[in-house]
XYZ file of C-alpha atoms in Angstrom:
393
model
C -150.741 116.289 -71.901
C -153.948 117.703 -72.497
C -157.093 115.922 -74.139
C -159.975 117.488 -75.456
C -163.050 118.058 -72.779
C -166.899 117.837 -72.734
C -168.308 121.407 -72.575
C -171.348 123.315 -73.253
C -169.346 124.760 -76.012
C -170.615 122.795 -79.204
C -167.032 123.326 -80.764
C -165.151 121.584 -77.979
C -164.676 117.901 -78.910
C -166.023 114.948 -76.959
C -163.473 113.626 -74.564
C -161.200 110.719 -75.472
C -161.277 108.591 -72.380
C -158.983 105.754 -74.004
C -156.433 108.558 -74.349
C -156.692 109.314 -70.624
C -156.537 105.607 -69.588
C -153.296 105.682 -71.844
C -151.794 108.402 -70.037
C -152.478 106.929 -66.614
C -150.604 103.660 -67.991
C -147.614 105.888 -69.117
C -147.472 107.859 -65.899
C -147.551 104.528 -63.696
C -145.006 103.057 -65.972
C -142.571 106.027 -65.473
C -142.931 104.864 -61.812
C -141.947 101.487 -62.552
C -139.480 102.226 -64.961
C -137.558 104.810 -62.722
C -137.832 102.668 -59.815
C -135.924 99.984 -62.074
C -133.260 102.388 -63.030
C -132.147 102.490 -59.268
C -130.661 98.752 -59.838
C -129.775 98.753 -63.650
C -125.729 99.209 -64.383
C -126.326 102.552 -66.374
C -125.504 105.967 -65.071
C -128.091 107.388 -62.787
C -128.372 109.855 -59.804
C -128.616 107.254 -57.169
C -127.905 103.281 -57.287
C -128.482 100.308 -55.183
C -125.393 98.652 -53.502
C -125.991 95.681 -56.055
C -126.835 96.011 -59.553
C -128.369 93.657 -61.914
C -127.586 93.328 -65.797
C -130.854 91.063 -66.048
C -133.227 94.218 -65.304
C -131.900 95.824 -68.576
C -134.456 93.594 -70.514
C -137.079 95.137 -68.788
C -135.542 98.749 -68.828
C -135.123 98.632 -72.412
C -138.670 97.025 -73.210
C -140.156 99.998 -71.622
C -137.890 102.561 -73.478
C -138.930 101.296 -76.538
C -142.629 102.991 -76.110
C -143.088 104.836 -72.970
C -141.648 108.091 -73.831
C -142.779 107.849 -77.577
C -146.507 107.116 -76.083
C -146.258 110.484 -74.246
C -145.287 112.281 -77.328
C -148.001 110.711 -79.129
C -150.872 111.116 -76.913
C -149.611 115.037 -76.584
C -149.793 115.460 -80.300
C -153.382 114.243 -80.472
C -154.080 116.333 -77.598
C -152.724 119.336 -79.571
C -155.314 118.841 -82.426
C -158.115 118.519 -79.844
C -157.034 121.802 -78.232
C -156.668 123.723 -81.327
C -160.084 122.860 -82.584
C -161.697 124.900 -80.103
C -159.031 127.452 -78.966
C -157.036 130.325 -80.894
C -153.238 130.357 -81.374
C -152.902 132.975 -78.492
C -155.318 130.560 -76.220
C -153.237 127.409 -77.026
C -149.927 129.155 -76.275
C -151.365 130.476 -72.891
C -152.749 127.290 -71.991
C -149.459 125.381 -72.813
C -147.568 127.712 -70.872
C -149.549 127.326 -67.821
C -150.039 123.668 -67.973
C -146.473 122.898 -68.783
C -144.294 125.392 -68.216
C -145.271 127.018 -64.903
C -144.488 123.931 -63.138
C -141.157 123.227 -64.983
C -140.004 126.863 -64.116
C -141.321 127.513 -60.476
C -141.738 123.830 -58.915
C -139.275 121.962 -60.989
C -136.296 124.183 -61.230
C -136.513 125.460 -57.546
C -137.858 122.404 -55.677
C -137.817 119.056 -57.574
C -134.693 119.105 -59.312
C -132.183 120.328 -56.413
C -132.521 117.327 -54.394
C -131.812 115.159 -57.360
C -128.485 116.973 -57.890
C -127.748 116.888 -54.290
C -128.198 113.183 -54.196
C -125.975 112.474 -57.226
C -123.347 114.701 -55.422
C -123.598 112.592 -52.311
C -123.770 109.337 -54.132
C -120.761 110.133 -56.386
C -118.666 110.354 -53.178
C -119.291 114.230 -52.492
C -119.431 115.578 -48.916
C -118.743 118.655 -46.899
C -121.911 120.493 -47.980
C -125.211 120.722 -46.457
C -128.233 120.680 -48.837
C -128.587 124.597 -48.431
C -125.029 124.919 -49.021
C -125.153 123.013 -52.259
C -128.529 124.558 -53.117
C -126.690 127.875 -53.211
C -124.219 126.568 -55.504
C -127.063 124.980 -57.625
C -128.999 128.329 -57.817
C -125.524 129.967 -59.199
C -125.135 127.480 -61.881
C -128.795 127.818 -62.725
C -128.969 131.518 -63.242
C -125.412 132.589 -63.890
C -123.605 129.614 -65.545
C -126.416 128.375 -67.755
C -127.359 132.302 -69.177
C -123.531 133.097 -69.424
C -122.765 130.188 -71.564
C -125.974 129.695 -73.233
C -126.315 125.923 -71.873
C -129.785 124.346 -71.544
C -131.280 124.792 -68.007
C -131.429 121.999 -65.598
C -134.052 119.630 -66.573
C -133.736 115.912 -65.154
C -137.002 114.060 -66.089
C -138.511 117.343 -66.716
C -136.851 117.455 -70.271
C -140.458 116.025 -71.560
C -142.306 119.238 -70.099
C -139.448 121.475 -71.467
C -139.288 120.232 -74.920
C -142.989 119.574 -75.308
C -143.563 123.300 -74.758
C -140.636 124.162 -77.423
C -141.961 121.853 -80.099
C -145.642 123.016 -79.457
C -144.496 126.589 -80.213
C -142.051 125.886 -83.203
C -144.577 123.171 -84.781
C -147.643 125.460 -84.146
C -147.639 127.549 -87.689
C -147.831 124.062 -89.363
C -150.623 122.766 -86.972
C -152.459 126.162 -87.788
C -152.350 125.403 -91.463
C -153.469 121.972 -91.300
C -156.349 122.797 -89.362
C -157.389 124.857 -92.359
C -159.587 123.717 -95.492
C -156.304 123.254 -97.545
C -154.552 121.702 -94.945
C -157.320 119.152 -94.238
C -157.351 118.451 -97.838
C -153.707 117.603 -97.799
C -154.047 115.454 -94.760
C -156.968 113.711 -96.291
C -155.201 112.916 -99.753
C -152.245 111.583 -97.444
C -154.456 109.579 -95.466
C -156.033 107.782 -98.494
C -152.646 106.318 -98.799
C -152.368 104.744 -95.529
C -155.803 103.114 -96.021
C -153.981 100.379 -97.950
C -153.212 96.945 -95.592
C -149.870 97.644 -93.904
C -149.370 101.127 -95.236
C -149.756 102.709 -91.896
C -146.585 100.640 -90.849
C -144.520 102.766 -93.060
C -144.747 105.772 -90.627
C -141.760 104.000 -88.587
C -139.488 104.881 -91.565
C -138.768 108.641 -91.352
C -137.966 107.950 -87.465
C -135.755 105.112 -88.482
C -133.755 106.867 -91.034
C -133.162 109.894 -88.744
C -132.054 107.662 -85.810
C -129.820 105.805 -88.008
C -127.980 108.835 -89.387
C -127.562 110.942 -86.134
C -124.741 110.330 -84.255
C -125.323 108.758 -80.992
C -122.447 110.440 -79.149
C -123.896 113.867 -80.391
C -126.564 116.004 -78.062
C -129.128 115.302 -80.650
C -128.517 111.820 -81.265
C -127.636 110.422 -77.936
C -130.386 107.892 -76.859
C -129.445 108.054 -73.215
C -130.273 111.524 -72.537
C -133.904 111.682 -73.365
C -135.853 108.485 -72.543
C -133.768 106.096 -74.917
C -134.427 107.949 -78.270
C -132.928 110.795 -80.129
C -134.441 114.128 -79.082
C -135.197 114.665 -82.679
C -137.263 111.653 -83.033
C -140.063 113.090 -80.885
C -141.352 116.071 -82.876
C -142.148 113.319 -85.530
C -144.051 111.203 -82.888
C -145.660 114.404 -81.927
C -146.793 115.159 -85.501
C -147.743 111.754 -86.121
C -150.350 112.277 -83.179
C -151.831 115.284 -84.651
C -152.410 113.712 -87.797
C -154.044 110.800 -86.402
C -156.309 112.695 -84.374
C -157.041 114.871 -87.299
C -158.127 112.143 -89.719
C -160.885 109.400 -89.321
C -159.214 107.508 -91.996
C -155.942 107.322 -90.200
C -157.411 106.481 -86.878
C -159.373 103.610 -88.563
C -156.066 102.422 -90.076
C -154.489 102.373 -86.917
C -157.592 100.510 -85.284
C -157.412 97.977 -88.063
C -153.715 97.050 -87.630
C -153.792 97.008 -83.756
C -153.767 93.191 -83.561
C -150.893 92.625 -86.262
C -148.859 95.601 -84.620
C -148.825 93.790 -81.005
C -147.597 90.571 -82.601
C -145.008 92.507 -84.422
C -143.763 94.522 -81.649
C -143.477 91.144 -79.504
C -141.965 89.050 -82.057
C -139.541 91.969 -83.061
C -138.296 92.958 -79.467
C -136.000 89.742 -78.971
C -134.200 90.560 -82.037
C -133.827 93.982 -80.949
C -132.302 93.138 -77.692
C -129.784 90.881 -79.661
C -129.066 93.809 -81.901
C -128.557 96.497 -79.152
C -126.071 94.002 -77.559
C -124.341 93.852 -80.568
C -124.306 97.804 -80.875
C -123.045 97.685 -77.215
C -120.010 95.388 -77.903
C -118.947 97.483 -80.742
C -120.146 94.732 -83.667
C -122.329 97.411 -85.187
C -120.854 100.755 -85.160
C -122.340 104.009 -86.166
C -122.176 104.342 -89.799
C -122.244 100.769 -90.557
C -125.326 99.329 -92.665
C -125.333 96.976 -89.563
C -126.028 100.150 -87.320
C -128.390 101.801 -89.488
C -130.270 98.417 -89.606
C -130.785 98.461 -85.908
C -132.249 101.613 -85.615
C -134.852 101.084 -88.677
C -135.705 98.178 -86.561
C -136.007 99.559 -83.209
C -138.181 102.496 -84.811
C -140.280 99.850 -86.581
C -140.800 97.916 -83.094
C -141.654 101.313 -81.737
C -143.980 102.368 -84.112
C -145.766 98.941 -83.592
C -146.157 99.580 -80.006
C -147.533 102.693 -80.513
C -150.171 101.181 -83.033
C -151.164 98.465 -80.464
C -151.597 101.156 -77.860
C -154.021 103.262 -79.575
C -155.917 100.385 -81.301
C -156.442 98.131 -78.192
C -156.790 101.552 -75.952
C -159.831 102.326 -78.330
C -161.120 99.254 -78.055
C -160.965 98.573 -74.468
C -160.452 101.863 -72.657
C -163.367 104.122 -73.865
C -164.917 104.381 -70.693
C -165.085 106.634 -67.856
C -165.153 106.453 -64.066
C -164.295 107.914 -60.753
C -160.761 106.772 -60.758
C -159.993 107.898 -64.162
C -161.315 111.602 -63.010
C -159.123 111.409 -60.066
C -155.946 110.121 -61.716
C -156.516 112.428 -64.775
C -156.479 115.710 -62.749
C -153.150 114.783 -61.204
C -151.108 113.192 -63.882
C -148.805 116.288 -64.280
C -148.234 116.586 -60.752
C -147.301 112.765 -60.308
C -144.971 113.027 -63.089
C -143.305 116.086 -61.443
C -142.796 114.533 -58.155
C -142.006 110.550 -59.101
C -138.299 110.688 -59.739
C -137.261 112.960 -56.841
C -139.417 110.783 -54.230
C -137.841 107.713 -55.871
C -134.442 108.796 -55.767
C -134.758 110.188 -52.122
C -136.325 106.607 -50.929
C -133.563 105.023 -53.014
C -130.858 106.957 -51.304
C -132.012 105.707 -47.728
C -132.247 101.819 -48.866
C -129.456 101.678 -50.994
C -127.169 100.195 -48.437
C -129.689 97.532 -47.229
C -128.703 93.892 -46.977
C -131.730 92.820 -49.066
C -132.334 90.827 -52.358
C -133.292 93.069 -55.478
C -136.620 92.017 -56.102
C -138.056 92.524 -52.262
C -136.111 95.946 -52.109
C -137.701 96.884 -55.652
C -140.926 96.224 -54.317
C -140.313 98.628 -51.340
C -138.882 101.180 -53.380
C -141.855 101.292 -55.879
C -144.627 100.988 -53.375
C -143.045 103.376 -50.952
C -142.612 106.049 -53.365
C -146.296 105.560 -54.725
C -147.618 106.100 -51.541
C -145.268 108.961 -50.854
C -146.244 110.769 -54.023
C -149.904 110.349 -53.361
C -149.722 111.656 -49.665
C -147.658 114.579 -50.963
C -150.408 115.038 -53.954
C -153.486 114.536 -51.713
C -152.185 117.053 -48.727
C -150.006 119.375 -50.308
C -151.303 119.851 -53.758
C -154.642 118.910 -54.747
C -156.156 120.785 -52.043
C -154.800 124.456 -52.551
C -155.477 126.585 -55.377
C -152.104 128.415 -55.226
C -150.174 125.121 -55.070
C -152.552 123.588 -57.844
C -151.590 126.648 -60.259
C -147.849 125.647 -59.676
C -148.521 122.244 -60.919
C -150.157 123.225 -63.807
C -153.648 122.255 -62.491
C -156.923 123.989 -62.934
C -158.134 125.836 -59.616
C -160.498 123.945 -57.427
C -164.098 125.245 -57.298
């Protein structure tokens, strides 16, 4: 989630304000999305007393592009960072920026309330939060390591896997930044200069999601933001490629309008197909299921092209709002779901229609997050460090 920044160092790339704005849009969309999850009929830690099938249209719409956009921008930022840092510096910066918040704030502070609220919402009783916290720590530091399970992640899976993918793919990135690597990228980019060719990058994602069993850890779209966890390294890699070659960026920008039209027009078809999958009409292994996954991936990639194309055209500017927001994006992301669930837990049984309750939930959560950030995080260097932020001068 780091973009290139302006510096007196001539090797440091000029900051891409369009990518900063897209990250802000993505972060705010996360708040909007997870506030909706309080009302949809699918499994979540805390649920409203009345659920809505209709809200699933909006949930599925945001799922199509939200986490892919995070990984695409992260891939672009990796290119910018590696253009002026060594591999060792890159690993250090990623660990401080991503893993320190996850390991120290996420595991010990942010995730325990989510697990406790799920316990209470599921009918659990008889344990205070401190008693539950003791059990949570036992699970985290005994059971996880004893049975080689993944650590608690919640919505922070993005930080965990972004760090893992960044390390695993670092040798590839390091090669592509060499002269021979750039030559390969340049020859590849010439293929995608042709009209419509850039849309073909959806195929690897489509094929992968079509062949992965949706009941498996790697293939289950419900675990990781609506997509297979293995789709994200592909998108991360695409971000790196796009940032590394001007021809690819130009191809993206030329296709922005077409991609937006295709994304909008194919989304209703996707909704129908997804319902067919849920109804059992198309089952895993059938041509119909594979077609749904390929079409979903095509729609995803059209959204990515549209965001980058229109972002470059209309969001390449800086102002005080962006400067303030950009500094606290990771802190906002870390805080948001826990705050939403706490607020939701206390208003779940209110006798109120969904729309006004949604407005109360989203607005109250946003205000609470901003107050916590401004008072408890932003002003103190020790806390800033724990949230992956640079020290305040």
